[in-house]
Coordinates of C-alpha atoms in Angstrom, one line a residue:
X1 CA 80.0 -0.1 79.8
X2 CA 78.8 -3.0 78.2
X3 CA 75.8 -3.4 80.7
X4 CA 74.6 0.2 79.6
X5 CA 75.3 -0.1 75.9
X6 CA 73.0 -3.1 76.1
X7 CA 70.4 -1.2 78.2
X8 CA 70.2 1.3 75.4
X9 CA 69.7 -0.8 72.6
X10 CA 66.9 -2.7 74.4
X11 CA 64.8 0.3 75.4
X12 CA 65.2 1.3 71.1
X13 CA 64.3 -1.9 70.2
X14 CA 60.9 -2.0 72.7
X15 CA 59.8 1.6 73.2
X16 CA 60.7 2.6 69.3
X17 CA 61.7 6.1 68.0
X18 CA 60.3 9.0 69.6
X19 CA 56.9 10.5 67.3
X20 CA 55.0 13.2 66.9
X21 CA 51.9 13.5 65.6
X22 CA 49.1 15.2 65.3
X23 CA 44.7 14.5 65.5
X24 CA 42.8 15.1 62.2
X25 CA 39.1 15.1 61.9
X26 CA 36.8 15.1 59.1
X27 CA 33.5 13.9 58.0
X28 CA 32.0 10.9 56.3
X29 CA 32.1 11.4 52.1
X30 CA 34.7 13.9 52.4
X31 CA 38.3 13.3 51.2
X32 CA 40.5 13.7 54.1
X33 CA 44.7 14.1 54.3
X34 CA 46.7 13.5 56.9
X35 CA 49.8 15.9 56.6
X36 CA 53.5 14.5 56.8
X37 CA 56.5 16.6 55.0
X38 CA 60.2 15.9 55.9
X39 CA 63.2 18.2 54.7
X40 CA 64.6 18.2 51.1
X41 CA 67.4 19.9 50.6
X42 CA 68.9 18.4 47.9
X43 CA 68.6 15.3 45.4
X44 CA 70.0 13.4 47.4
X45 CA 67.6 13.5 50.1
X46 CA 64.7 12.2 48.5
X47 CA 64.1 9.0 49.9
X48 CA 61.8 6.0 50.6
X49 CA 59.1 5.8 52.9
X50 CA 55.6 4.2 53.8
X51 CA 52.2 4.8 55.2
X52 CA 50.3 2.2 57.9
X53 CA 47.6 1.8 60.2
X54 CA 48.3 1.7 63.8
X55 CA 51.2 3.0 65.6
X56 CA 54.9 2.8 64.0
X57 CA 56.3 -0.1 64.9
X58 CA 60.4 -0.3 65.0
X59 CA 60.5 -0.5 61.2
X60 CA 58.6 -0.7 57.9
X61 CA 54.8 0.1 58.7
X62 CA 52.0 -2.4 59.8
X63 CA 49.2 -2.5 57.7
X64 CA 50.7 -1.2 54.8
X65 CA 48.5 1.6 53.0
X66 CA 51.4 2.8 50.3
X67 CA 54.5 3.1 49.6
X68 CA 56.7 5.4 47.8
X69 CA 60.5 5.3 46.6
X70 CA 61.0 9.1 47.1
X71 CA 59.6 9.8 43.2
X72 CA 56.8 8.1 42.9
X73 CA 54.4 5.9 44.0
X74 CA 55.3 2.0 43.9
X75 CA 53.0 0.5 46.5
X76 CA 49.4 0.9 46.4
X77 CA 46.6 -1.2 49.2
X78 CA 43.7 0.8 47.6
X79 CA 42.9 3.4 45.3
X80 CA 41.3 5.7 48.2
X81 CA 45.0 5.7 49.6
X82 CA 47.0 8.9 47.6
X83 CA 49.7 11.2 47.7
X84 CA 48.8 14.0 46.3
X85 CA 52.0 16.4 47.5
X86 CA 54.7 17.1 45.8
X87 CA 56.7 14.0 46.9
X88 CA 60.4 15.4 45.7
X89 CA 59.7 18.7 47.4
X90 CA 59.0 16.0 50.9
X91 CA 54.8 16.5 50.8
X92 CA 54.1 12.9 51.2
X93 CA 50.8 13.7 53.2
X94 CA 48.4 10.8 52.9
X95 CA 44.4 11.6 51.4
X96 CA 41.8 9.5 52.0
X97 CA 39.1 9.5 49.2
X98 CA 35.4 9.4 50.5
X99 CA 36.4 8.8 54.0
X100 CA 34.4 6.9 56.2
X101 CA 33.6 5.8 59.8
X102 CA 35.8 2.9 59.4
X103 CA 38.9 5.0 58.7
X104 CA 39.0 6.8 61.9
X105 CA 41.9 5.5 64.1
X106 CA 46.2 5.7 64.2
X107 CA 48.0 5.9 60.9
X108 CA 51.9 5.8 60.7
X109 CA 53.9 8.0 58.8
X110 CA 57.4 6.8 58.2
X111 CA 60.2 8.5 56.4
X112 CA 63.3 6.1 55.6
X113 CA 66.4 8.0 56.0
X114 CA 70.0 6.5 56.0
X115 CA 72.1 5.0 59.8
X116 CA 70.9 3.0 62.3
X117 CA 67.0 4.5 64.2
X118 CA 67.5 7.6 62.0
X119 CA 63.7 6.7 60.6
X120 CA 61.5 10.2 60.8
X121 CA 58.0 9.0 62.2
X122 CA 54.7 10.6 63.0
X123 CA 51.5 8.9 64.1
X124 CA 48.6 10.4 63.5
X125 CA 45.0 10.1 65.1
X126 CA 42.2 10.5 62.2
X127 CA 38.5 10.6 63.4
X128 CA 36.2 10.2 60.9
X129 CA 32.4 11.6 62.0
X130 CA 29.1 11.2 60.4
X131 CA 27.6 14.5 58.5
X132 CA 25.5 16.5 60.2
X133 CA 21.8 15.9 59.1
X134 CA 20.4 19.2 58.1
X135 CA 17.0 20.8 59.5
X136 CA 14.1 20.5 57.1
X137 CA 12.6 23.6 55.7
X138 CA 8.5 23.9 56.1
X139 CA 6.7 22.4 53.6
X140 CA 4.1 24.6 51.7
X141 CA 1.1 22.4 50.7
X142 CA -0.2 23.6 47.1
X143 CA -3.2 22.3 45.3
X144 CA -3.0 20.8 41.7
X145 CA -5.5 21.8 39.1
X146 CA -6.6 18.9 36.9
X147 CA -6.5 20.0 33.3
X148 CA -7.7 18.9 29.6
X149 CA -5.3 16.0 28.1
X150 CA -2.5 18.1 26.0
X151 CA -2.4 20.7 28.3
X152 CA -0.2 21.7 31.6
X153 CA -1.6 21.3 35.1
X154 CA -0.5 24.1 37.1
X155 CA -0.3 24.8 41.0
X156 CA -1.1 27.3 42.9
X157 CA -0.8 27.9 47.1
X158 CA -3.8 29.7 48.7
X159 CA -3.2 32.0 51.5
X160 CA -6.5 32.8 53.8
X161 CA -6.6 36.4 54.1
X162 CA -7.2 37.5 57.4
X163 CA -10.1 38.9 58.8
X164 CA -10.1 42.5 60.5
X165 CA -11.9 43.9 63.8
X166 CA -14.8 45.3 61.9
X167 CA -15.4 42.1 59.7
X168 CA -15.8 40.1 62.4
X169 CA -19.4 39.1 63.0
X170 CA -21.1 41.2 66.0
X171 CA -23.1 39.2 68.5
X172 CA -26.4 40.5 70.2
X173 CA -24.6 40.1 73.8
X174 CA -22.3 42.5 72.5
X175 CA -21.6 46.3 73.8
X176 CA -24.0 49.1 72.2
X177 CA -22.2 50.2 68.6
X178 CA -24.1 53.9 69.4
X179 CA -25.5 56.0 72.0
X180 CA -29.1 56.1 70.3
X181 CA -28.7 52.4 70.0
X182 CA -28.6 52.0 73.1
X183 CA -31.4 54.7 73.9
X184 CA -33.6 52.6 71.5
X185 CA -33.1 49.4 73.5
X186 CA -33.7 50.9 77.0
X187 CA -37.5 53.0 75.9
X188 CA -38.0 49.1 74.3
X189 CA -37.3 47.4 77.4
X190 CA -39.7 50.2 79.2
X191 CA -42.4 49.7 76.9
X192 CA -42.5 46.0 77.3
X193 CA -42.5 46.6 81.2
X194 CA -45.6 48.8 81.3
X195 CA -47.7 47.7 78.5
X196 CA -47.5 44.1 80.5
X197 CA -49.8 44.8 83.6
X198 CA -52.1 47.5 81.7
X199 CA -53.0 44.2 79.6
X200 CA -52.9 42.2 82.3
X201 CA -55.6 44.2 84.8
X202 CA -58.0 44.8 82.1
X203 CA -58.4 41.4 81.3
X204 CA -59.1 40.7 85.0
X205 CA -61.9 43.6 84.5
X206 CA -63.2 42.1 81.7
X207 CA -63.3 38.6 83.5
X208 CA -65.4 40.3 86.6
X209 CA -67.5 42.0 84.6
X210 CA -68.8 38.7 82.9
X211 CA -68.9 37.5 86.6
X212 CA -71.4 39.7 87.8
X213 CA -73.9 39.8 84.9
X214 CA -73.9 36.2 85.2
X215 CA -74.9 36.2 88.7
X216 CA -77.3 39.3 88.2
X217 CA -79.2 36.9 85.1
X218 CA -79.0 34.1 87.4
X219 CA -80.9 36.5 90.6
X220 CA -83.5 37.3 88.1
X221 CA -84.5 33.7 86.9
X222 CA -84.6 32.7 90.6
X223 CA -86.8 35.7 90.8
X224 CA -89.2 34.7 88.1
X225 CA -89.2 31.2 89.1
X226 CA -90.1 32.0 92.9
X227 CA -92.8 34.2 91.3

């Protein structure tokens, strides 16, 4: 008998109370509580109890954040440490002011209450993350007008207008616009083809003509001369 007895109060005193707990997350700059209640009935159960990093050890808290005596508030490591639940009603949830990264990790709830391992605890996980960045909106580029001293610049955003099918510049490779356009085109094409060798032979002619009467004047001074 006394072998077990003994067995039991050495697995108390090295694996502790049994917890709960629960995981609470938040972001960086935001004030963040860990809940923790436990049941008032009466007067007389308003009791003692203390906040702490790191898991709840067999008793008291490690890292000691506050304390309370059931009414109010007579242990304090740092301002960003508050209870603000009602603590007679058993709200002694713990807020963080202006969290940050460094917060994240176990906090210990414990709740005092009368007899031997009859302690109410709770460990918590907090995890602290960094605030999402936000995407950018597009930037619209204006242009400042310099103005007379004494008076107000102002600013103003210029939007191109855009430019439509028929105000778009027509290029000479492009398609006819008409049918006589294109009618005028071809009879100038033809015009150009036949006009080309008309021109062409009769400056030949003109060049054979000068040919002959050259030889014909030079017959007739051979002529004379012989004579």
């Amino acid at each position: 008998m006394s072998y077990f007895c003994m067995n039991w109060i050495l697995l108390i005193l090295f694996t502790g109370p049994t917890v709960s707990g629960s995981l609470v997350k938040g972001k960086v700059g935001q004030n963040v509580t860990v809940p923790c209640f436990y049941s008032v009935k009466r007067t007389q159960d308003i009791t003692s109890m203390c906040w702490g990093r790191d898991s709840c050890p067999v008793s008291k808290c490690y890292r000691t954040l506050i304390w309370t005596d059931g009414w109010k508030v007579t242990e304090r490591y740092s301002r960003r440490y508050t209870l603000e639940g009602n603590l007679q009603m058993g709200d002694v949830s713990l807020t963080i002011v202006n969290a940050q990264e460094a917060d994240s990790g176990i906090y210990c709830c414990r709740v005092e209450i009368s007899g031997w391992f009859n302690d109410q605890t709770s460990n918590h996980k907090v995890v602290i993350e960094k605030a999402s960045i936000s995407t950018a909106s597009p930037h619209t580029y204006t242009s400042e007008q310099t103005s007379a001293p004494g008076t107000t610049s102002k600013s103003s955003t210029r939007t191109w207008p855009s430019v439509s099918a028929s105000e778009a510049p027509q290029t000479a490779s492009g398609p006819c616009l008409s049918t006589s356009d294109c009618l005028d085109v071809t009879s100038n094409l033809q015009n150009v083809s036949v006009s080309l060798p008309s021109q062409h032979y009769s400056e030949n002619g003109l060049y054979i003509g000068i040919g002959l009467c050259a030889a014909l004047l030079a017959v007739l001074i051979l002529a004379l001369f012989l004579t």
